[in-house]
């Protein structure tokens, strides 16, 4: 094939087939744009193969293990006998495999051309893959992110990021999790649920520091109850690994002796060596800067997903991809706003939130009112033996600005919470909607009733 070969010219050349890239490809094909989707590994990217899906599968395994261990709470004689690591992998891999097969089918059916190999941006309209040049009227950068590793820490059989932990060959007894952000607390929940002794080390003074402070407090309380040790305000000074184990040294306090160290200190953009800077794409610390229509500094080049500064979430990637396809097709879609994107941490207990915290709303000049409804007053939550709360942040006499929830099962409530924030609902409007009894969703209705000044099942 040559540069002039028409089959190598597309409306869209998309670099990376993760959540952002493949969503862009599928939507673009629906809009009858021609698409080349370049991928060096597997269609589906981090989310499907090394992120959201496999980790949530293991979180479910951990939840089942916890339920077995605590059958007595529900009047049952059960116990947790231990992990069958091969079967644990098998379960996760089956879920991933099924979704992967489905996704490959979708992409094939769409008519997007998947180009295997490592692509490189050559100029505003050209991507080179293994010597083949693909020309795009628009080029979409969708190369995502990868786990960051702390300087001086070497990965190996005893020191891993989430990528390697999902291919674990031996079940550890003691685990140190470096970083108490989303990945850190999710893996802490997995390992603790599966019977390991877990210590979380977090440099800031609380876990999940991006969330509303009462969410962190509730999570820490629940972790303490589950026997998960936490060292907050603690910086790692080094990790020494040997055949038999590893030692985590902190700037202050006793070292931690473990079998496995999981490094979960954030994810960095995968943008190095891909020709972005050389092609003139403006970048900041490896991230690609864009305007709200996801246009980069180079005309005709867009960027989506984790490469773009902001929330690093698969569903933001999907939304970005869809947006770019529609924008290129001339549909004039509304830009994706991080402010109304829901955030879920699938630890046990879960944290789900959308919109502003009280502090952020105050700083943004809102006249803020906050109410908190405890899940202890919610029948379904009591049945499940979970505690937690739902906090609503509202403009005084105005719309809901943020919803913050903690407790087992709250991830499934975030849909209603995001409608409240996204549609700028007033608590009075939500309070007038009848919520099904007994559901956990009812607690969201009760929180809205409380915010509207007419609580039903709330103690003064
Ligand atoms: P994160 O930024 O959420 O958390 C990293 C944590 O590590 C921070 O709290 C930071 O203070 C801490 N840290 C950094 N250096 C440290 C050090 N030297 N010692 C101790 N602690 C240190 O990053 P993450 O948890 O790795 O996740 C990466 C990204 O992926 C995030 O943006 C996250 O939102 C996203 N993600 C989302 C989900 C989900 O939506 N459920 C799941 C996984 C990942």
Short mmCIF file of C-alpha atoms and ligand atoms in Angstrom, two decimals:
data_model
loop_
_atom_site.label_atom_id
_atom_site.label_comp_id
_atom_site.label_asym_id
_atom_site.label_seq_id
_atom_site.Cartn_x
_atom_site.Cartn_y
_atom_site.Cartn_z
CA UNK A 1 0.00 0.00 0.00
CA UNK A 2 1.15 3.55 -0.66
CA UNK A 3 0.31 6.99 0.69
CA UNK A 4 -1.97 7.61 -2.24
CA UNK A 5 -3.89 4.34 -1.83
CA UNK A 6 -7.46 5.42 -1.15
CA UNK A 7 -8.11 2.49 1.21
CA UNK A 8 -5.62 4.10 3.60
CA UNK A 9 -7.55 7.34 3.87
CA UNK A 10 -10.29 7.50 6.49
CA UNK A 11 -12.59 10.05 8.05
CA UNK A 12 -11.16 9.03 11.42
CA UNK A 13 -7.91 7.36 12.35
CA UNK A 14 -8.12 6.45 16.01
CA UNK A 15 -4.96 5.66 17.93
CA UNK A 16 -5.88 3.25 20.74
CA UNK A 17 -8.90 0.94 21.10
CA UNK A 18 -9.64 1.33 24.80
CA UNK A 19 -12.90 2.78 26.14
CA UNK A 20 -12.40 6.19 24.45
CA UNK A 21 -11.08 4.84 21.16
CA UNK A 22 -13.53 2.03 20.52
CA UNK A 23 -16.55 4.09 21.60
CA UNK A 24 -15.46 6.73 19.10
CA UNK A 25 -15.10 4.07 16.39
CA UNK A 26 -18.53 2.51 17.01
CA UNK A 27 -20.36 5.85 17.09
CA UNK A 28 -18.49 7.09 14.03
CA UNK A 29 -19.51 3.99 12.07
CA UNK A 30 -23.15 4.51 13.08
CA UNK A 31 -22.78 7.97 11.54
CA UNK A 32 -21.29 6.41 8.40
CA UNK A 33 -17.78 7.78 8.85
CA UNK A 34 -14.93 5.53 7.71
CA UNK A 35 -12.69 4.46 10.59
CA UNK A 36 -9.27 2.91 11.15
CA UNK A 37 -8.84 1.80 14.76
CA UNK A 38 -5.18 1.20 15.62
CA UNK A 39 -4.44 -1.09 18.57
CA UNK A 40 -1.16 -2.71 19.64
CA UNK A 41 -2.75 -5.04 22.19
CA UNK A 42 -6.42 -5.99 22.56
CA UNK A 43 -9.55 -4.06 21.68
CA UNK A 44 -11.10 -3.03 25.00
CA UNK A 45 -7.91 -1.64 26.54
CA UNK A 46 -7.22 -1.20 30.23
CA UNK A 47 -10.84 -1.14 31.39
CA UNK A 48 -11.75 -4.51 29.93
CA UNK A 49 -8.47 -6.39 30.27
CA UNK A 50 -6.58 -4.86 33.22
CA UNK A 51 -8.95 -2.50 34.99
CA UNK A 52 -12.65 -2.05 35.69
CA UNK A 53 -13.92 -5.47 34.68
CA UNK A 54 -11.35 -7.91 36.13
CA UNK A 55 -11.04 -5.94 39.39
CA UNK A 56 -14.79 -5.79 39.86
CA UNK A 57 -14.95 -9.56 39.24
CA UNK A 58 -12.45 -10.11 42.05
CA UNK A 59 -14.24 -7.62 44.27
CA UNK A 60 -17.32 -9.77 43.79
CA UNK A 61 -15.33 -12.90 44.72
CA UNK A 62 -14.14 -11.09 47.85
CA UNK A 63 -17.72 -10.11 48.66
CA UNK A 64 -18.85 -13.74 48.35
CA UNK A 65 -15.95 -14.82 50.59
CA UNK A 66 -16.97 -12.21 53.19
CA UNK A 67 -20.57 -13.35 53.02
CA UNK A 68 -19.47 -16.95 53.59
CA UNK A 69 -17.28 -15.89 56.51
CA UNK A 70 -20.13 -13.97 58.11
CA UNK A 71 -23.04 -16.30 57.46
CA UNK A 72 -23.82 -16.32 61.19
CA UNK A 73 -24.95 -12.68 60.93
CA UNK A 74 -27.76 -13.92 58.71
CA UNK A 75 -28.52 -17.08 60.68
CA UNK A 76 -26.44 -19.43 58.56
CA UNK A 77 -23.70 -21.91 59.37
CA UNK A 78 -21.14 -21.07 56.69
CA UNK A 79 -17.42 -20.52 56.62
CA UNK A 80 -14.82 -19.32 54.16
CA UNK A 81 -12.41 -22.16 53.44
CA UNK A 82 -9.91 -20.28 51.29
CA UNK A 83 -9.02 -19.27 47.75
CA UNK A 84 -8.61 -21.56 44.74
CA UNK A 85 -6.35 -19.17 42.84
CA UNK A 86 -6.64 -20.97 39.52
CA UNK A 87 -10.43 -20.88 39.73
CA UNK A 88 -10.33 -17.26 40.89
CA UNK A 89 -8.45 -16.39 37.71
CA UNK A 90 -10.77 -18.61 35.71
CA UNK A 91 -13.88 -16.76 36.91
CA UNK A 92 -12.39 -13.33 36.16
CA UNK A 93 -11.00 -14.43 32.81
CA UNK A 94 -14.33 -15.93 31.80
CA UNK A 95 -16.13 -12.64 32.44
CA UNK A 96 -13.45 -10.68 30.59
CA UNK A 97 -13.37 -13.24 27.76
CA UNK A 98 -17.10 -13.08 27.23
CA UNK A 99 -17.14 -9.29 27.08
CA UNK A 100 -14.07 -9.30 24.82
CA UNK A 101 -15.73 -11.66 22.39
CA UNK A 102 -18.84 -9.50 22.36
CA UNK A 103 -16.81 -6.35 21.79
CA UNK A 104 -14.80 -7.89 18.95
CA UNK A 105 -18.10 -8.83 17.33
CA UNK A 106 -19.46 -5.31 17.74
CA UNK A 107 -16.36 -3.73 16.24
CA UNK A 108 -16.31 -6.18 13.34
CA UNK A 109 -19.99 -5.67 12.64
CA UNK A 110 -19.51 -1.90 12.73
CA UNK A 111 -17.19 -2.01 9.74
CA UNK A 112 -14.37 -0.16 11.48
CA UNK A 113 -11.02 -1.46 10.26
CA UNK A 114 -8.91 -2.65 13.18
CA UNK A 115 -5.25 -2.11 12.40
CA UNK A 116 -3.04 -4.17 14.72
CA UNK A 117 0.30 -2.70 15.76
CA UNK A 118 1.84 0.26 17.54
CA UNK A 119 0.80 3.48 15.84
CA UNK A 120 2.74 6.72 15.83
CA UNK A 121 1.49 10.21 15.01
CA UNK A 122 3.54 11.54 12.13
CA UNK A 123 1.72 14.77 11.37
CA UNK A 124 -1.74 16.34 11.74
CA UNK A 125 -3.37 13.75 9.51
CA UNK A 126 -1.02 10.75 9.44
CA UNK A 127 -0.53 7.77 11.71
CA UNK A 128 2.15 5.23 10.90
CA UNK A 129 1.74 1.59 11.91
CA UNK A 130 4.52 -0.87 11.09
CA UNK A 131 5.51 1.14 8.02
CA UNK A 132 1.93 1.57 6.80
CA UNK A 133 0.67 5.15 6.65
CA UNK A 134 -2.94 5.82 7.53
CA UNK A 135 -4.39 9.19 6.63
CA UNK A 136 -7.25 10.61 8.66
CA UNK A 137 -9.34 13.70 8.01
CA UNK A 138 -9.38 13.65 11.80
CA UNK A 139 -6.91 11.81 14.01
CA UNK A 140 -8.09 10.85 17.50
CA UNK A 141 -5.48 10.23 20.20
CA UNK A 142 -6.86 7.63 22.60
CA UNK A 143 -3.79 5.91 24.05
CA UNK A 144 -4.96 6.06 27.68
CA UNK A 145 -2.87 5.62 30.79
CA UNK A 146 -0.74 3.14 32.73
CA UNK A 147 0.10 2.59 36.42
CA UNK A 148 2.70 4.95 37.87
CA UNK A 149 5.54 3.46 39.86
CA UNK A 150 7.36 5.40 42.58
CA UNK A 151 10.96 6.32 41.74
CA UNK A 152 13.42 3.84 43.19
CA UNK A 153 10.87 1.05 43.43
CA UNK A 154 11.46 -1.93 41.20
CA UNK A 155 8.64 -4.20 40.13
CA UNK A 156 9.08 -7.96 40.52
CA UNK A 157 7.39 -11.05 41.95
CA UNK A 158 6.89 -9.32 45.34
CA UNK A 159 6.22 -5.78 44.13
CA UNK A 160 3.45 -5.20 41.61
CA UNK A 161 1.03 -2.72 40.13
CA UNK A 162 -2.59 -3.61 39.47
CA UNK A 163 -1.55 -4.91 36.02
CA UNK A 164 0.55 -7.74 37.45
CA UNK A 165 -1.63 -8.27 40.54
CA UNK A 166 -4.43 -9.41 38.24
CA UNK A 167 -2.13 -12.21 37.08
CA UNK A 168 -1.06 -13.19 40.60
CA UNK A 169 0.62 -16.63 40.77
CA UNK A 170 0.55 -17.14 44.50
CA UNK A 171 -1.91 -15.97 47.14
CA UNK A 172 -0.07 -13.73 49.65
CA UNK A 173 -0.77 -13.80 53.39
CA UNK A 174 0.29 -10.22 54.10
CA UNK A 175 -0.11 -7.36 51.64
CA UNK A 176 0.98 -3.73 51.76
CA UNK A 177 -0.97 -1.43 49.46
CA UNK A 178 0.92 1.77 48.62
CA UNK A 179 -1.61 4.49 47.91
CA UNK A 180 -5.07 4.84 49.44
CA UNK A 181 -6.78 6.19 46.33
CA UNK A 182 -9.38 4.34 44.28
CA UNK A 183 -7.19 1.44 43.14
CA UNK A 184 -5.57 1.11 46.56
CA UNK A 185 -8.81 0.77 48.51
CA UNK A 186 -10.36 -1.52 45.89
CA UNK A 187 -7.40 -3.91 46.07
CA UNK A 188 -7.29 -3.61 49.87
CA UNK A 189 -10.92 -4.79 49.84
CA UNK A 190 -10.11 -7.65 47.47
CA UNK A 191 -7.16 -8.94 49.49
CA UNK A 192 -8.84 -8.47 52.87
CA UNK A 193 -12.01 -10.19 51.65
CA UNK A 194 -9.93 -13.12 50.39
CA UNK A 195 -8.38 -13.55 53.82
CA UNK A 196 -5.09 -11.60 53.60
CA UNK A 197 -3.69 -9.30 56.26
CA UNK A 198 -3.68 -5.85 54.62
CA UNK A 199 -1.98 -2.54 55.41
CA UNK A 200 -2.77 0.55 53.33
CA UNK A 201 -0.12 3.29 53.23
CA UNK A 202 -1.36 6.71 52.16
CA UNK A 203 0.69 9.91 52.02
CA UNK A 204 -2.30 12.20 52.60
CA UNK A 205 -4.15 12.34 55.90
CA UNK A 206 -7.11 10.25 54.70
CA UNK A 207 -8.07 7.50 52.26
CA UNK A 208 -9.87 8.43 49.01
CA UNK A 209 -8.87 12.05 49.56
CA UNK A 210 -10.68 13.21 46.40
CA UNK A 211 -14.02 12.35 48.04
CA UNK A 212 -16.06 14.31 50.56
CA UNK A 213 -14.30 13.96 53.99
CA UNK A 214 -17.19 12.09 55.67
CA UNK A 215 -16.91 9.40 52.95
CA UNK A 216 -13.26 8.83 53.89
CA UNK A 217 -14.16 8.69 57.57
CA UNK A 218 -16.86 6.08 56.99
CA UNK A 219 -14.58 3.98 54.77
CA UNK A 220 -11.75 4.13 57.32
CA UNK A 221 -14.13 3.11 60.11
CA UNK A 222 -15.39 0.17 58.07
CA UNK A 223 -11.84 -0.86 57.07
CA UNK A 224 -10.75 -0.75 60.74
CA UNK A 225 -13.68 -3.01 61.60
CA UNK A 226 -12.63 -5.41 58.85
CA UNK A 227 -9.13 -5.54 60.33
CA UNK A 228 -7.47 -3.57 57.51
CA UNK A 229 -4.54 -1.58 58.93
CA UNK A 230 -4.05 1.97 57.68
CA UNK A 231 -1.05 4.27 57.83
CA UNK A 232 -2.28 7.65 56.67
CA UNK A 233 -0.01 10.70 56.49
CA UNK A 234 2.77 8.20 55.78
CA UNK A 235 5.27 8.48 52.95
CA UNK A 236 7.09 5.49 51.56
CA UNK A 237 10.86 5.92 51.61
CA UNK A 238 11.73 2.59 50.00
CA UNK A 239 10.78 -0.99 49.29
CA UNK A 240 13.20 -3.90 49.64
CA UNK A 241 12.19 -7.15 48.01
CA UNK A 242 13.72 -10.58 48.56
CA UNK A 243 12.73 -14.08 47.52
CA UNK A 244 10.80 -14.68 50.71
CA UNK A 245 9.10 -11.32 51.14
CA UNK A 246 9.32 -7.54 51.03
CA UNK A 247 9.82 -4.68 53.47
CA UNK A 248 8.14 -1.32 53.04
CA UNK A 249 10.07 1.48 54.74
CA UNK A 250 8.29 4.68 55.67
CA UNK A 251 9.79 8.11 56.28
CA UNK A 252 8.51 7.75 59.84
CA UNK A 253 7.41 4.73 61.88
CA UNK A 254 8.01 1.00 61.80
CA UNK A 255 8.68 -0.79 58.52
CA UNK A 256 6.01 -3.16 57.21
CA UNK A 257 6.97 -6.78 56.45
CA UNK A 258 4.80 -8.41 53.80
CA UNK A 259 4.62 -11.08 51.10
CA UNK A 260 3.35 -8.69 48.46
CA UNK A 261 3.51 -4.94 47.83
CA UNK A 262 0.88 -3.44 45.56
CA UNK A 263 1.84 -0.04 44.14
CA UNK A 264 -1.30 2.05 43.53
CA UNK A 265 -0.05 5.63 43.52
CA UNK A 266 -1.89 6.90 40.45
CA UNK A 267 -1.93 6.40 36.70
CA UNK A 268 0.10 8.41 34.21
CA UNK A 269 -0.74 9.17 30.56
CA UNK A 270 0.52 6.77 27.87
CA UNK A 271 1.83 9.39 25.49
CA UNK A 272 5.57 8.87 25.36
CA UNK A 273 7.30 7.95 22.12
CA UNK A 274 4.10 8.26 20.08
CA UNK A 275 5.13 11.35 18.15
CA UNK A 276 2.62 13.70 19.77
CA UNK A 277 5.08 16.40 20.81
CA UNK A 278 7.04 16.16 17.55
CA UNK A 279 3.79 16.69 15.62
CA UNK A 280 3.25 19.88 17.63
CA UNK A 281 0.51 18.66 19.98
CA UNK A 282 0.55 20.84 23.12
CA UNK A 283 1.05 18.74 26.24
CA UNK A 284 1.38 19.21 29.96
CA UNK A 285 3.18 16.59 32.05
CA UNK A 286 2.46 13.99 29.38
CA UNK A 287 -1.27 14.82 29.21
CA UNK A 288 -2.71 16.23 26.00
CA UNK A 289 -4.31 19.61 26.53
CA UNK A 290 -7.59 20.20 24.68
CA UNK A 291 -10.42 22.69 24.52
CA UNK A 292 -13.91 21.64 25.64
CA UNK A 293 -14.56 20.14 22.19
CA UNK A 294 -11.50 17.91 22.74
CA UNK A 295 -9.53 19.66 19.98
CA UNK A 296 -5.79 19.65 20.54
CA UNK A 297 -3.48 22.49 19.55
CA UNK A 298 -3.05 20.79 16.14
CA UNK A 299 -5.89 21.32 13.71
CA UNK A 300 -7.58 18.00 12.90
CA UNK A 301 -6.18 16.15 15.93
CA UNK A 302 -8.48 15.38 18.86
CA UNK A 303 -7.80 13.57 22.14
CA UNK A 304 -10.09 11.53 24.40
CA UNK A 305 -10.08 9.66 27.71
CA UNK A 306 -7.28 9.41 30.26
CA UNK A 307 -4.90 11.38 28.02
CA UNK A 308 -7.02 14.48 28.62
CA UNK A 309 -6.55 16.18 32.03
CA UNK A 310 -9.46 15.43 34.38
CA UNK A 311 -11.17 12.35 35.78
CA UNK A 312 -9.57 9.06 34.69
CA UNK A 313 -12.70 7.00 34.24
CA UNK A 314 -13.77 4.54 31.56
CA UNK A 315 -17.24 6.06 31.25
CA UNK A 316 -15.67 9.49 30.68
CA UNK A 317 -13.65 7.84 27.90
CA UNK A 318 -16.83 6.42 26.33
CA UNK A 319 -18.48 9.85 26.51
CA UNK A 320 -15.44 11.58 25.00
CA UNK A 321 -15.28 9.07 22.15
CA UNK A 322 -18.97 9.44 21.33
CA UNK A 323 -18.67 13.23 21.54
CA UNK A 324 -15.77 13.38 19.07
CA UNK A 325 -17.50 11.08 16.56
CA UNK A 326 -20.67 13.19 16.70
CA UNK A 327 -18.79 16.47 16.55
CA UNK A 328 -16.80 15.35 13.52
CA UNK A 329 -20.06 14.22 11.88
CA UNK A 330 -21.47 17.71 12.43
CA UNK A 331 -24.13 16.82 15.03
CA UNK A 332 -22.96 19.61 17.34
CA UNK A 333 -23.19 17.59 20.57
CA UNK A 334 -22.86 19.28 23.97
CA UNK A 335 -19.35 18.95 25.44
CA UNK A 336 -18.74 16.36 28.16
CA UNK A 337 -18.60 18.00 31.60
CA UNK A 338 -16.51 16.31 34.29
CA UNK A 339 -18.68 18.06 36.89
CA UNK A 340 -21.65 15.76 36.23
CA UNK A 341 -19.77 12.50 35.69
CA UNK A 342 -20.50 9.96 38.44
CA UNK A 343 -17.58 8.48 40.40
CA UNK A 344 -17.69 5.07 42.03
CA UNK A 345 -15.15 3.33 44.25
CA UNK A 346 -16.07 -0.35 44.45
CA UNK A 347 -14.46 -1.05 47.81
CA UNK A 348 -16.40 -2.64 50.66
CA UNK A 349 -18.16 -0.42 51.57
CA UNK A 350 -18.65 1.34 48.23
CA UNK A 351 -18.45 5.07 47.68
CA UNK A 352 -20.47 6.72 44.92
CA UNK A 353 -20.64 10.42 44.26
CA UNK A 354 -21.49 13.04 41.68
CA UNK A 355 -21.14 16.81 41.64
CA UNK A 356 -19.65 19.10 44.25
CA UNK A 357 -18.72 18.55 47.89
CA UNK A 358 -19.97 21.18 50.36
CA UNK A 359 -16.48 22.67 50.46
CA UNK A 360 -16.19 22.87 46.67
CA UNK A 361 -19.68 24.34 46.36
CA UNK A 362 -18.88 26.97 49.01
CA UNK A 363 -15.62 27.84 47.27
CA UNK A 364 -17.54 28.21 43.98
CA UNK A 365 -19.71 30.87 45.63
CA UNK A 366 -22.85 28.82 46.30
CA UNK A 367 -24.99 29.41 49.36
CA UNK A 368 -24.76 25.80 50.51
CA UNK A 369 -27.04 23.58 52.58
CA UNK A 370 -26.02 20.02 53.43
CA UNK A 371 -28.04 17.12 54.81
CA UNK A 372 -26.95 13.61 55.61
CA UNK A 373 -29.25 10.59 55.83
CA UNK A 374 -27.84 7.52 57.61
CA UNK A 375 -28.33 4.13 55.96
CA UNK A 376 -29.02 2.85 59.49
CA UNK A 377 -32.56 4.15 58.97
CA UNK A 378 -32.99 2.27 55.69
CA UNK A 379 -34.55 -1.18 55.93
CA UNK A 380 -32.80 -2.74 52.93
CA UNK A 381 -29.40 -1.56 54.15
CA UNK A 382 -30.06 -2.99 57.62
CA UNK A 383 -31.08 -6.31 56.04
CA UNK A 384 -27.75 -6.35 54.21
CA UNK A 385 -26.01 -5.40 57.47
CA UNK A 386 -24.40 -2.36 55.93
CA UNK A 387 -24.03 1.09 57.39
CA UNK A 388 -23.15 4.34 55.68
CA UNK A 389 -24.86 7.52 54.63
CA UNK A 390 -26.15 9.68 51.81
CA UNK A 391 -25.20 13.33 51.82
CA UNK A 392 -26.96 15.86 49.62
CA UNK A 393 -25.36 19.23 48.97
CA UNK A 394 -27.83 21.80 47.67
CA UNK A 395 -27.99 25.46 46.86
CA UNK A 396 -30.15 27.06 49.57
CA UNK A 397 -33.70 27.00 48.12
CA UNK A 398 -32.19 25.74 44.88
CA UNK A 399 -30.85 22.75 42.99
CA UNK A 400 -28.90 19.72 44.17
CA UNK A 401 -25.20 20.42 43.60
CA UNK A 402 -23.73 17.14 44.79
CA UNK A 403 -24.63 13.70 46.15
CA UNK A 404 -22.14 11.63 48.19
CA UNK A 405 -22.94 8.08 49.26
CA UNK A 406 -21.11 5.41 51.21
CA UNK A 407 -22.29 1.87 52.02
CA UNK A 408 -22.53 -1.57 50.44
CA UNK A 409 -24.57 -1.35 47.24
CA UNK A 410 -24.57 2.43 46.78
CA UNK A 411 -22.88 2.15 43.36
CA UNK A 412 -26.27 1.21 41.94
CA UNK A 413 -27.84 4.39 43.34
CA UNK A 414 -25.54 6.71 41.45
CA UNK A 415 -27.83 6.72 38.39
CA UNK A 416 -30.57 8.58 40.22
CA UNK A 417 -28.02 10.81 41.96
CA UNK A 418 -26.55 11.84 38.60
CA UNK A 419 -29.99 12.70 37.23
CA UNK A 420 -30.56 14.92 40.26
CA UNK A 421 -27.28 16.78 39.72
CA UNK A 422 -27.28 16.67 35.90
CA UNK A 423 -30.88 17.89 35.59
CA UNK A 424 -30.39 20.41 38.41
CA UNK A 425 -33.31 18.94 40.33
CA UNK A 426 -34.51 20.58 43.52
CA UNK A 427 -34.75 18.19 46.51
CA UNK A 428 -38.45 19.11 46.73
CA UNK A 429 -39.01 17.60 43.25
CA UNK A 430 -37.17 14.39 44.12
CA UNK A 431 -38.95 14.17 47.46
CA UNK A 432 -42.30 14.18 45.68
CA UNK A 433 -41.36 11.07 43.66
CA UNK A 434 -42.41 7.83 45.36
CA UNK A 435 -39.42 5.55 45.96
CA UNK A 436 -39.96 1.78 46.17
CA UNK A 437 -39.96 0.26 49.64
CA UNK A 438 -37.80 -1.45 50.81
CA UNK A 439 -34.92 -0.49 48.52
CA UNK A 440 -31.64 1.25 49.15
CA UNK A 441 -32.77 3.82 46.58
CA UNK A 442 -35.42 4.78 49.08
CA UNK A 443 -32.61 6.25 51.20
CA UNK A 444 -31.91 8.71 48.40
CA UNK A 445 -35.58 9.70 48.46
CA UNK A 446 -35.42 10.08 52.23
CA UNK A 447 -32.29 12.23 51.93
CA UNK A 448 -34.16 14.42 49.43
CA UNK A 449 -37.13 14.63 51.84
CA UNK A 450 -34.73 15.69 54.57
CA UNK A 451 -33.18 18.32 52.30
CA UNK A 452 -36.68 19.53 51.41
CA UNK A 453 -37.42 20.00 55.11
CA UNK A 454 -39.99 17.19 55.36
CA UNK A 455 -38.19 14.09 56.67
CA UNK A 456 -40.17 10.88 57.21
CA UNK A 457 -37.84 8.27 58.70
CA UNK A 458 -35.18 10.60 60.12
CA UNK A 459 -34.41 11.22 63.76
CA UNK A 460 -34.04 14.86 64.74
P1 LIG B 1 -5.34 7.93 42.88
O1 LIG B 1 -4.79 9.22 42.42
O2 LIG B 1 -6.81 7.77 43.08
O3 LIG B 1 -4.67 7.54 44.27
C1 LIG B 1 -3.29 7.45 44.46
C2 LIG B 1 -3.00 7.68 45.92
O4 LIG B 1 -1.64 7.38 46.18
C3 LIG B 1 -3.24 9.13 46.34
O5 LIG B 1 -4.14 9.16 47.42
C4 LIG B 1 -1.83 9.60 46.73
O6 LIG B 1 -1.86 10.52 47.79
C5 LIG B 1 -1.14 8.31 47.12
N1 LIG B 1 0.33 8.35 47.03
C6 LIG B 1 1.06 8.89 46.02
N2 LIG B 1 2.39 8.75 46.29
C7 LIG B 1 2.47 8.10 47.50
C8 LIG B 1 3.56 7.67 48.31
N3 LIG B 1 4.81 7.87 47.96
N4 LIG B 1 3.28 7.03 49.48
C9 LIG B 1 1.99 6.85 49.86
N5 LIG B 1 0.93 7.24 49.13
C10 LIG B 1 1.18 7.86 47.94
O7 LIG B 1 -4.77 6.83 41.88
P2 LIG B 1 -5.10 5.28 41.72
O8 LIG B 1 -5.85 4.78 42.88
O9 LIG B 1 -3.81 4.64 41.37
O10 LIG B 1 -6.04 5.29 40.46
C11 LIG B 1 -5.60 5.84 39.23
C12 LIG B 1 -6.73 6.44 38.46
O11 LIG B 1 -7.58 5.43 37.96
C13 LIG B 1 -7.58 7.38 39.29
O12 LIG B 1 -7.84 8.55 38.58
C14 LIG B 1 -8.84 6.62 39.51
O13 LIG B 1 -9.97 7.47 39.60
C15 LIG B 1 -8.91 5.71 38.31
N6 LIG B 1 -9.59 4.49 38.69
C16 LIG B 1 -10.94 4.52 38.87
C17 LIG B 1 -11.61 3.41 39.29
C18 LIG B 1 -13.10 3.46 39.50
O14 LIG B 1 -13.73 4.32 38.94
N7 LIG B 1 -13.66 2.58 40.31
C19 LIG B 1 -10.93 2.23 39.57
C20 LIG B 1 -9.55 2.24 39.40
C21 LIG B 1 -8.90 3.38 38.95
#
